[in-house]
Amino acid sequence: MAMKYRAFWEALVVSLFIFGLGFVLGVLLENSRSQDLGVLYAQSETDLLDAQILSSMLENSNYSCEKAIQKNTEFGDKIYSDSVKLEEYSGSSQLSRLTDSQHRKYDLLRTIFWVNSIKITEQCGKRFHTVVYLYDYNTDNIEEKSKQAVFSRALTELKEEFGSELILIPIAKNMGLSSLDLMLEKYSLTGTTILLDENQVFSSVETLSNLKSKLASDRVSILLN
């Protein structure tokens, strides 16, 4: 009887130890991820300010468009890779409140970057495609979630195919950003939508093939500019 009693307590202690170790490791992992998000945001903020300054310099002097376009394109690629990591972290329940806050900051940065990309195109001509993907963050609508999953997958494939020729800017439009609301009003955008080069709207799954065709048909002219 004493042997069974001892075995029971040994098993209980081992179980509690494993549970406690898992909990501690989980907390450490979440803390590490939150620090990663903070570092990513700080780097993105600095890079965007750099791109904005380059854009402003173009307005009043003969600074190279090539440099501004290169910096803008590099930041666009970074925005895309950061968005992938942010969505991965969003699946963590421990980080949900933090990522909501960080997501809003990133959406503001992406909106500023969108405006900056428009300015560079106006000053230097069309040297890249700007694809703005507008969606609802954390929506409870099942149909909308399904549509967003299709759009996201299609845009990922397009980004992989066209690379730096395509600046992909995913922005959650339901984060209460006044600057973004003005842009949505300016271009009459509602719902889950893709805006190509500020002049073509794709708002249904059926039109995604048209988006790819348009990008492919413009590819030669973009490269020759």
Coordinates of N, CA and C in Angstrom, one line a residue:
M1 N 0.8 -1.2 0.0 CA 0.0 0.0 0.0 C 0.9 1.3 0.0
A2 N 1.9 1.2 0.8 CA 2.8 2.4 0.9 C 3.6 2.6 -0.4
M3 N 3.9 1.5 -1.1 CA 4.6 1.6 -2.4 C 3.7 2.3 -3.4
K4 N 2.4 1.9 -3.5 CA 1.4 2.5 -4.4 C 1.2 4.0 -4.1
Y5 N 1.1 4.3 -2.8 CA 1.0 5.7 -2.3 C 2.2 6.5 -2.8
R6 N 3.4 6.0 -2.6 CA 4.6 6.7 -3.0 C 4.6 6.9 -4.5
A7 N 4.3 5.8 -5.3 CA 4.3 5.9 -6.7 C 3.3 7.0 -7.2
F8 N 2.2 7.1 -6.5 CA 1.2 8.1 -6.9 C 1.7 9.5 -6.7
W9 N 2.4 9.7 -5.6 CA 2.9 11.1 -5.4 C 4.1 11.4 -6.3
E10 N 4.9 10.4 -6.6 CA 6.0 10.6 -7.5 C 5.5 11.0 -8.9
A11 N 4.4 10.3 -9.3 CA 3.8 10.6 -10.6 C 3.2 12.0 -10.7
L12 N 2.6 12.4 -9.5 CA 1.9 13.7 -9.4 C 3.0 14.8 -9.5
V13 N 4.1 14.6 -8.8 CA 5.2 15.6 -8.8 C 5.8 15.7 -10.2
V14 N 6.0 14.6 -10.8 CA 6.6 14.7 -12.2 C 5.6 15.4 -13.1
S15 N 4.3 15.1 -13.0 CA 3.3 15.7 -13.9 C 3.3 17.3 -13.6
L16 N 3.3 17.6 -12.3 CA 3.3 19.1 -12.0 C 4.5 19.8 -12.5
F17 N 5.7 19.1 -12.4 CA 6.9 19.6 -12.9 C 6.9 19.9 -14.4
I18 N 6.4 18.9 -15.2 CA 6.3 19.0 -16.6 C 5.3 20.1 -17.0
F19 N 4.2 20.2 -16.3 CA 3.2 21.2 -16.6 C 3.8 22.6 -16.3
G20 N 4.5 22.7 -15.1 CA 5.1 24.0 -14.8 C 6.2 24.4 -15.8
L21 N 7.0 23.4 -16.2 CA 8.0 23.7 -17.2 C 7.5 24.2 -18.5
G22 N 6.4 23.5 -18.9 CA 5.7 23.9 -20.2 C 5.2 25.3 -20.1
F23 N 4.6 25.6 -18.9 CA 4.0 26.9 -18.7 C 5.1 28.0 -18.8
V24 N 6.2 27.8 -18.1 CA 7.3 28.8 -18.1 C 7.9 28.9 -19.5
L25 N 8.1 27.8 -20.2 CA 8.6 27.9 -21.5 C 7.7 28.7 -22.4
G26 N 6.4 28.4 -22.2 CA 5.4 29.2 -23.0 C 5.4 30.6 -22.8
V27 N 5.5 31.1 -21.5 CA 5.6 32.5 -21.2 C 6.9 33.1 -21.8
L28 N 8.0 32.4 -21.7 CA 9.3 32.9 -22.3 C 9.1 33.0 -23.8
L29 N 8.5 32.1 -24.4 CA 8.3 32.1 -25.9 C 7.4 33.4 -26.3
E30 N 6.3 33.6 -25.5 CA 5.5 34.7 -25.8 C 6.2 36.0 -25.6
N31 N 7.0 36.1 -24.5 CA 7.8 37.3 -24.3 C 8.8 37.6 -25.4
S32 N 9.4 36.5 -25.9 CA 10.3 36.6 -27.0 C 9.7 37.1 -28.2
R33 N 8.5 36.6 -28.5 CA 7.7 37.0 -29.7 C 7.3 38.5 -29.6
S34 N 6.9 38.9 -28.4 CA 6.5 40.3 -28.2 C 7.7 41.2 -28.4
Q35 N 8.8 40.8 -27.9 CA 10.0 41.6 -28.2 C 10.4 41.7 -29.6
D36 N 10.2 40.5 -30.4 CA 10.4 40.5 -31.8 C 9.5 41.5 -32.5
L37 N 8.2 41.6 -32.1 CA 7.3 42.5 -32.7 C 7.7 43.9 -32.5
G38 N 8.2 44.2 -31.3 CA 8.6 45.6 -31.0 C 9.8 46.0 -31.9
V39 N 10.8 45.0 -32.0 CA 12.0 45.3 -32.8 C 11.6 45.5 -34.3
L40 N 10.7 44.6 -34.8 CA 10.3 44.7 -36.2 C 9.6 46.1 -36.5
Y41 N 8.8 46.5 -35.5 CA 8.1 47.7 -35.7 C 9.0 48.9 -35.7
A42 N 10.0 48.9 -34.8 CA 10.9 50.0 -34.7 C 11.8 50.1 -36.0
Q43 N 12.2 48.9 -36.5 CA 13.0 48.9 -37.7 C 12.1 49.4 -38.9
S44 N 10.9 49.0 -39.0 CA 10.0 49.4 -40.1 C 9.7 50.9 -40.0
E45 N 9.5 51.4 -38.8 CA 9.3 52.9 -38.6 C 10.5 53.7 -39.1
T46 N 11.7 53.3 -38.8 CA 12.9 54.0 -39.3 C 13.0 53.9 -40.8
D47 N 12.8 52.7 -41.3 CA 12.9 52.5 -42.8 C 11.9 53.4 -43.5
L48 N 10.7 53.5 -43.0 CA 9.7 54.3 -43.7 C 10.0 55.8 -43.6
L49 N 10.5 56.2 -42.5 CA 10.9 57.6 -42.4 C 12.0 58.0 -43.4
D50 N 12.9 57.0 -43.6 CA 14.0 57.2 -44.5 C 13.4 57.3 -45.9
A51 N 12.5 56.4 -46.3 CA 11.9 56.5 -47.6 C 11.1 57.7 -47.8
Q52 N 10.4 58.2 -46.7 CA 9.7 59.5 -46.8 C 10.6 60.7 -47.1
I53 N 11.7 60.7 -46.4 CA 12.7 61.8 -46.6 C 13.2 61.8 -48.0
L54 N 13.5 60.6 -48.5 CA 13.9 60.5 -49.9 C 12.9 61.1 -50.9
S55 N 11.6 60.7 -50.6 CA 10.5 61.2 -51.4 C 10.4 62.7 -51.4
S56 N 10.5 63.3 -50.2 CA 10.4 64.7 -50.0 C 11.6 65.5 -50.7
M57 N 12.8 64.8 -50.7 CA 13.9 65.4 -51.3 C 13.7 65.5 -52.9
L58 N 13.0 64.6 -53.4 CA 12.7 64.6 -54.9 C 11.9 65.8 -55.3
E59 N 11.1 66.3 -54.4 CA 10.1 67.4 -54.7 C 10.9 68.7 -55.0
N60 N 12.0 68.9 -54.4 CA 12.7 70.2 -54.5 C 14.1 70.1 -55.1
S61 N 14.5 69.0 -55.7 CA 15.8 68.9 -56.2 C 15.9 67.8 -57.3
N62 N 17.1 67.6 -57.7 CA 17.3 66.6 -58.8 C 17.9 65.3 -58.2
Y63 N 17.5 64.9 -57.0 CA 18.0 63.7 -56.4 C 17.5 62.5 -57.3
S64 N 18.2 61.4 -57.2 CA 17.9 60.3 -58.1 C 16.6 59.6 -57.8
C65 N 15.8 59.4 -58.8 CA 14.5 58.6 -58.7 C 14.9 57.2 -58.4
E66 N 16.0 56.7 -59.0 CA 16.4 55.3 -58.8 C 16.6 55.0 -57.3
K67 N 17.2 55.9 -56.6 CA 17.5 55.6 -55.2 C 16.2 55.6 -54.4
A68 N 15.3 56.5 -54.7 CA 14.0 56.6 -54.0 C 13.2 55.3 -54.3
I69 N 13.2 54.9 -55.6 CA 12.4 53.7 -56.0 C 13.0 52.5 -55.3
Q70 N 14.3 52.4 -55.3 CA 15.0 51.2 -54.7 C 14.6 51.1 -53.2
K71 N 14.7 52.3 -52.5 CA 14.4 52.3 -51.1 C 12.9 51.9 -50.8
N72 N 12.1 52.5 -51.6 CA 10.6 52.2 -51.5 C 10.3 50.7 -51.8
T73 N 10.9 50.2 -52.8 CA 10.7 48.8 -53.1 C 11.2 47.8 -52.0
E74 N 12.4 48.2 -51.5 CA 12.9 47.4 -50.4 C 12.0 47.4 -49.2
F75 N 11.5 48.6 -48.9 CA 10.6 48.7 -47.7 C 9.3 47.9 -48.0
G76 N 8.8 47.9 -49.3 CA 7.6 47.2 -49.6 C 7.8 45.7 -49.4
D77 N 9.0 45.2 -49.8 CA 9.3 43.8 -49.5 C 9.3 43.5 -48.0
K78 N 9.9 44.4 -47.2 CA 9.9 44.2 -45.8 C 8.5 44.2 -45.2
I79 N 7.7 45.1 -45.7 CA 6.3 45.1 -45.2 C 5.6 43.8 -45.4
Y80 N 5.9 43.2 -46.6 CA 5.3 41.9 -46.9 C 5.8 40.8 -45.9
S81 N 7.1 40.7 -45.7 CA 7.6 39.7 -44.8 C 7.2 39.9 -43.4
D82 N 7.1 41.2 -43.0 CA 6.6 41.5 -41.6 C 5.2 41.1 -41.4
S83 N 4.3 41.3 -42.5 CA 2.9 41.0 -42.4 C 2.7 39.5 -42.2
V84 N 3.6 38.7 -42.8 CA 3.5 37.2 -42.7 C 3.8 36.8 -41.2
K85 N 4.8 37.4 -40.7 CA 5.2 37.1 -39.3 C 4.2 37.6 -38.3
L86 N 3.6 38.7 -38.6 CA 2.6 39.3 -37.7 C 1.3 38.4 -37.6
E87 N 0.9 37.9 -38.8 CA -0.2 37.0 -38.9 C 0.1 35.7 -38.1
E88 N 1.3 35.2 -38.2 CA 1.7 34.0 -37.5 C 1.5 34.2 -36.0
Y89 N 2.0 35.4 -35.5 CA 1.9 35.7 -34.1 C 0.5 35.9 -33.6
S90 N -0.4 36.4 -34.5 CA -1.7 36.7 -34.2 C -2.5 35.5 -33.7
G91 N -2.0 34.3 -34.1 CA -2.7 33.1 -33.7 C -2.5 32.7 -32.2
S92 N -1.6 33.4 -31.5 CA -1.3 33.1 -30.1 C -2.3 33.9 -29.2
S93 N -2.9 33.1 -28.4 CA -3.9 33.7 -27.5 C -3.2 34.7 -26.5
Q94 N -2.0 34.3 -26.0 CA -1.3 35.1 -25.1 C -0.9 36.5 -25.7
L95 N -0.7 36.5 -27.0 CA -0.3 37.7 -27.7 C -1.4 38.5 -28.3
S96 N -2.7 38.0 -28.2 CA -3.7 38.6 -29.0 C -3.9 40.1 -28.7
R97 N -3.9 40.5 -27.5 CA -4.1 41.9 -27.1 C -2.9 42.7 -27.6
L98 N -1.7 42.2 -27.5 CA -0.5 42.9 -27.9 C -0.5 43.0 -29.5
T99 N -0.8 41.9 -30.2 CA -0.8 42.0 -31.6 C -1.9 42.9 -32.2
D100 N -3.0 43.0 -31.5 CA -4.1 44.0 -31.9 C -3.5 45.4 -31.9
S101 N -2.8 45.7 -30.9 CA -2.1 47.0 -30.8 C -1.1 47.2 -31.9
Q102 N -0.2 46.2 -32.0 CA 0.9 46.2 -33.0 C 0.3 46.3 -34.4
H103 N -0.8 45.5 -34.6 CA -1.4 45.4 -35.9 C -1.9 46.8 -36.3
R104 N -2.5 47.6 -35.4 CA -2.9 48.9 -35.7 C -1.8 49.8 -36.1
K105 N -0.7 49.7 -35.4 CA 0.5 50.5 -35.7 C 1.0 50.2 -37.1
Y106 N 1.1 48.9 -37.4 CA 1.6 48.4 -38.7 C 0.6 48.9 -39.8
D107 N -0.7 48.9 -39.5 CA -1.6 49.4 -40.5 C -1.5 50.9 -40.8
L108 N -1.1 51.6 -39.8 CA -0.8 53.0 -39.9 C 0.4 53.2 -40.8
L109 N 1.5 52.5 -40.4 CA 2.7 52.5 -41.2 C 2.5 52.2 -42.7
R110 N 1.6 51.2 -42.9 CA 1.4 50.7 -44.3 C 0.6 51.8 -45.1
T111 N -0.3 52.5 -44.3 CA -1.1 53.6 -45.0 C -0.2 54.7 -45.4
I112 N 0.7 55.1 -44.5 CA 1.7 56.1 -44.8 C 2.6 55.7 -46.0
F113 N 3.0 54.4 -46.0 CA 3.8 53.9 -47.1 C 3.0 53.9 -48.4
W114 N 1.8 53.6 -48.3 CA 0.9 53.7 -49.5 C 0.9 55.1 -50.1
V115 N 0.7 56.1 -49.3 CA 0.7 57.5 -49.7 C 2.1 57.8 -50.3
N116 N 3.1 57.4 -49.6 CA 4.5 57.7 -50.1 C 4.8 57.0 -51.5
S117 N 4.2 55.8 -51.7 CA 4.4 55.1 -53.0 C 3.7 55.9 -54.1
I118 N 2.5 56.5 -53.8 CA 1.8 57.3 -54.8 C 2.6 58.5 -55.1
K119 N 3.2 59.2 -54.2 CA 4.1 60.4 -54.4 C 5.2 60.0 -55.3
I120 N 5.9 58.9 -55.0 CA 7.1 58.5 -55.8 C 6.7 58.2 -57.2
T121 N 5.5 57.5 -57.4 CA 5.0 57.3 -58.8 C 4.7 58.6 -59.5
E122 N 4.2 59.5 -58.8 CA 3.8 60.8 -59.5 C 5.1 61.5 -59.9
Q123 N 6.2 61.4 -59.1 CA 7.4 62.1 -59.3 C 8.3 61.4 -60.3
C124 N 8.3 60.1 -60.3 CA 9.3 59.3 -61.1 C 8.7 58.5 -62.2
G125 N 7.3 58.5 -62.3 CA 6.7 57.6 -63.3 C 6.4 56.2 -62.7
K126 N 5.7 55.5 -63.5 CA 5.3 54.1 -63.1 C 6.4 53.1 -63.3
R127 N 7.0 52.8 -62.1 CA 8.2 51.8 -62.2 C 7.9 50.6 -61.4
F128 N 6.8 50.5 -60.8 CA 6.4 49.3 -60.0 C 4.8 49.3 -59.9
H129 N 4.3 48.1 -59.6 CA 2.8 48.0 -59.4 C 2.6 48.1 -57.9
T130 N 1.6 48.9 -57.5 CA 1.2 49.0 -56.1 C -0.1 48.3 -56.0
V131 N -0.1 47.2 -55.2 CA -1.3 46.4 -54.9 C -1.7 46.5 -53.5
V132 N -2.8 47.3 -53.2 CA -3.2 47.5 -51.8 C -4.4 46.5 -51.5
Y133 N -4.1 45.7 -50.5 CA -5.1 44.6 -50.1 C -5.8 45.1 -48.9
L134 N -7.1 45.4 -49.0 CA -7.9 45.9 -47.8 C -8.8 44.8 -47.3
Y135 N -8.8 44.6 -46.0 CA -9.6 43.5 -45.4 C -9.9 43.9 -44.0
D136 N -10.8 43.0 -43.4 CA -11.2 43.3 -42.0 C -10.4 42.3 -41.1
Y137 N -9.8 42.9 -40.1 CA -9.0 42.2 -39.1 C -9.9 41.5 -38.1
N138 N -9.6 40.2 -37.8 CA -10.4 39.4 -36.8 C -11.9 39.5 -37.1
T139 N -12.3 39.3 -38.3 CA -13.7 39.3 -38.6 C -14.4 38.0 -38.1
D140 N -15.6 38.1 -37.6 CA -16.4 37.0 -37.2 C -17.2 36.4 -38.4
N141 N -17.3 37.1 -39.5 CA -18.1 36.7 -40.6 C -17.4 35.6 -41.4
I142 N -18.0 34.4 -41.3 CA -17.4 33.2 -41.9 C -17.2 33.4 -43.4
E143 N -18.2 33.9 -44.1 CA -18.1 34.1 -45.6 C -16.9 35.1 -45.9
E144 N -16.8 36.1 -45.1 CA -15.7 37.1 -45.3 C -14.4 36.5 -45.0
K145 N -14.3 35.7 -44.0 CA -13.0 35.0 -43.7 C -12.6 34.1 -44.8
S146 N -13.6 33.4 -45.4 CA -13.3 32.5 -46.5 C -12.8 33.3 -47.7
K147 N -13.4 34.4 -48.0 CA -13.0 35.3 -49.1 C -11.6 35.8 -48.9
Q148 N -11.3 36.3 -47.7 CA -10.0 36.8 -47.3 C -8.9 35.8 -47.5
A149 N -9.3 34.5 -47.1 CA -8.3 33.4 -47.2 C -7.9 33.2 -48.7
V150 N -8.9 33.3 -49.6 CA -8.7 33.1 -51.0 C -7.8 34.3 -51.6
F151 N -8.2 35.5 -51.2 CA -7.5 36.7 -51.6 C -6.0 36.6 -51.2
S152 N -5.9 36.3 -49.9 CA -4.5 36.3 -49.3 C -3.6 35.2 -50.0
R153 N -4.2 34.1 -50.3 CA -3.4 33.0 -51.0 C -3.1 33.4 -52.4
A154 N -4.0 34.0 -53.1 CA -3.8 34.5 -54.5 C -2.7 35.6 -54.5
L155 N -2.8 36.5 -53.6 CA -1.8 37.6 -53.6 C -0.4 37.1 -53.2
T156 N -0.3 36.1 -52.3 CA 1.0 35.5 -52.0 C 1.6 34.9 -53.2
E157 N 0.8 34.2 -54.0 CA 1.3 33.6 -55.2 C 1.8 34.7 -56.2
L158 N 1.0 35.8 -56.3 CA 1.4 36.8 -57.2 C 2.7 37.5 -56.8
K159 N 2.8 37.7 -55.5 CA 4.1 38.3 -55.0 C 5.3 37.4 -55.2
E160 N 5.1 36.1 -55.1 CA 6.2 35.2 -55.4 C 6.5 35.2 -56.9
E161 N 5.6 35.4 -57.7 CA 5.8 35.4 -59.2 C 6.4 36.7 -59.7
F162 N 5.9 37.8 -59.2 CA 6.3 39.1 -59.7 C 7.4 39.8 -58.9
G163 N 7.6 39.3 -57.7 CA 8.7 39.8 -56.8 C 8.7 41.3 -56.6
S164 N 9.8 42.0 -56.8 CA 9.9 43.4 -56.5 C 9.2 44.3 -57.5
E165 N 8.7 43.7 -58.6 CA 7.9 44.5 -59.5 C 6.5 44.9 -58.9
L166 N 6.2 44.1 -57.9 CA 4.8 44.3 -57.2 C 5.1 44.6 -55.8
I167 N 4.6 45.8 -55.4 CA 4.6 46.2 -54.0 C 3.2 45.9 -53.4
L168 N 3.2 44.9 -52.5 CA 2.0 44.4 -51.9 C 1.8 45.0 -50.5
I169 N 0.7 45.8 -50.3 CA 0.5 46.5 -49.1 C -0.8 46.0 -48.5
P170 N -0.8 45.0 -47.6 CA -2.0 44.6 -46.9 C -2.3 45.5 -45.7
I171 N -3.6 46.0 -45.7 CA -4.0 46.9 -44.7 C -5.4 46.5 -44.1
A172 N -5.4 46.3 -42.8 CA -6.7 46.1 -42.2 C -7.5 47.4 -42.1
K173 N -8.7 47.4 -42.7 CA -9.4 48.7 -42.8 C -10.4 49.0 -41.7
N174 N -10.4 48.1 -40.7 CA -11.3 48.3 -39.6 C -10.6 48.6 -38.2
M175 N -9.5 49.3 -38.3 CA -8.7 49.6 -37.1 C -8.9 51.0 -36.6
G176 N -9.9 51.8 -37.2 CA -10.2 53.1 -36.7 C -9.1 54.1 -37.0
L177 N -8.5 54.1 -38.2 CA -7.5 55.0 -38.7 C -8.1 56.1 -39.6
S178 N -8.1 57.3 -39.1 CA -8.7 58.4 -39.9 C -8.1 58.6 -41.2
S179 N -6.7 58.5 -41.3 CA -6.0 58.7 -42.5 C -6.4 57.6 -43.6
L180 N -6.5 56.4 -43.1 CA -6.9 55.3 -44.0 C -8.4 55.5 -44.4
D181 N -9.2 55.9 -43.5 CA -10.6 56.2 -43.9 C -10.7 57.2 -45.0
L182 N -9.9 58.2 -45.0 CA -9.9 59.2 -46.1 C -9.5 58.6 -47.4
M183 N -8.5 57.7 -47.4 CA -8.0 57.1 -48.6 C -9.1 56.2 -49.1
L184 N -9.8 55.5 -48.2 CA -10.9 54.6 -48.7 C -12.0 55.4 -49.3
E185 N -12.3 56.6 -48.7 CA -13.3 57.4 -49.3 C -12.9 58.0 -50.6
K186 N -11.6 58.4 -50.8 CA -11.1 59.0 -52.0 C -11.3 58.0 -53.2
Y187 N -11.0 56.7 -52.9 CA -11.0 55.7 -54.0 C -12.3 54.9 -54.0
S188 N -13.3 55.3 -53.1 CA -14.6 54.6 -53.0 C -14.5 53.1 -52.8
L189 N -13.7 52.8 -51.8 CA -13.4 51.4 -51.5 C -14.2 50.9 -50.3
T190 N -14.9 49.7 -50.5 CA -15.6 49.1 -49.4 C -15.4 47.6 -49.5
G191 N -15.6 46.9 -48.3 CA -15.5 45.5 -48.3 C -14.0 45.0 -48.5
T192 N -13.9 43.7 -48.6 CA -12.6 43.1 -48.9 C -12.3 43.4 -50.4
T193 N -11.2 44.2 -50.6 CA -10.9 44.7 -51.9 C -9.4 44.8 -52.2
I194 N -9.1 44.7 -53.5 CA -7.7 44.8 -54.0 C -7.7 46.0 -54.9
L195 N -6.8 47.0 -54.6 CA -6.7 48.2 -55.5 C -5.4 48.1 -56.2
L196 N -5.4 48.1 -57.5 CA -4.2 48.1 -58.3 C -3.9 49.4 -58.9
D197 N -2.7 49.9 -58.5 CA -2.2 51.2 -59.1 C -3.2 52.4 -58.9
E198 N -4.0 52.3 -57.9 CA -5.0 53.4 -57.6 C -6.0 53.7 -58.7
N199 N -6.2 52.7 -59.6 CA -7.1 52.9 -60.7 C -8.0 51.7 -61.1
Q200 N -7.7 50.5 -60.5 CA -8.5 49.4 -60.8 C -8.8 48.6 -59.5
V201 N -10.1 48.3 -59.4 CA -10.6 47.6 -58.1 C -11.0 46.2 -58.5
F202 N -10.5 45.3 -57.6 CA -10.9 43.8 -57.7 C -11.5 43.4 -56.4
S203 N -12.8 43.2 -56.4 CA -13.5 42.9 -55.2 C -14.2 41.6 -55.1
S204 N -14.0 40.7 -56.1 CA -14.6 39.4 -56.0 C -13.6 38.3 -56.4
V205 N -13.8 37.1 -55.9 CA -12.9 36.0 -56.2 C -12.8 35.8 -57.7
E206 N -13.9 36.0 -58.4 CA -13.9 35.7 -59.9 C -13.0 36.7 -60.6
T207 N -12.7 37.9 -60.1 CA -11.9 38.8 -60.8 C -10.4 38.7 -60.5
L208 N -10.0 37.7 -59.7 CA -8.6 37.6 -59.4 C -7.7 37.2 -60.6
S209 N -8.3 36.4 -61.5 CA -7.6 36.0 -62.7 C -7.3 37.2 -63.6
N210 N -8.3 38.2 -63.6 CA -8.1 39.4 -64.3 C -6.9 40.3 -63.7
L211 N -6.8 40.2 -62.4 CA -5.7 40.9 -61.8 C -4.3 40.4 -62.3
K212 N -4.2 39.1 -62.3 CA -3.0 38.4 -62.8 C -2.7 38.8 -64.2
S213 N -3.7 38.8 -65.1 CA -3.6 39.1 -66.5 C -3.1 40.5 -66.7
K214 N -3.7 41.4 -65.9 CA -3.3 42.8 -65.9 C -1.8 43.0 -65.5
L215 N -1.4 42.4 -64.5 CA 0.0 42.5 -64.0 C 0.9 41.9 -65.1
A216 N 0.6 40.8 -65.7 CA 1.4 40.2 -66.7 C 1.5 41.0 -68.0
S217 N 0.4 41.7 -68.4 CA 0.4 42.5 -69.6 C 1.2 43.8 -69.4
D218 N 1.3 44.3 -68.2 CA 2.0 45.5 -68.0 C 3.5 45.2 -67.6
R219 N 3.8 44.0 -67.5 CA 5.2 43.6 -67.0 C 6.3 44.2 -67.9
V220 N 6.1 44.1 -69.2 CA 7.2 44.5 -70.1 C 7.3 46.1 -70.1
S221 N 6.2 46.8 -70.1 CA 6.3 48.2 -70.0 C 6.9 48.7 -68.7
I222 N 6.7 48.1 -67.6 CA 7.3 48.4 -66.3 C 8.8 48.3 -66.4
L223 N 9.2 47.1 -67.0 CA 10.6 46.8 -67.0 C 11.4 47.8 -67.9
L224 N 10.7 48.3 -69.0 CA 11.4 49.1 -69.9 C 11.5 50.6 -69.5
N225 N 10.7 51.0 -68.5 CA 10.7 52.4 -68.0 C 12.0 52.7 -67.3

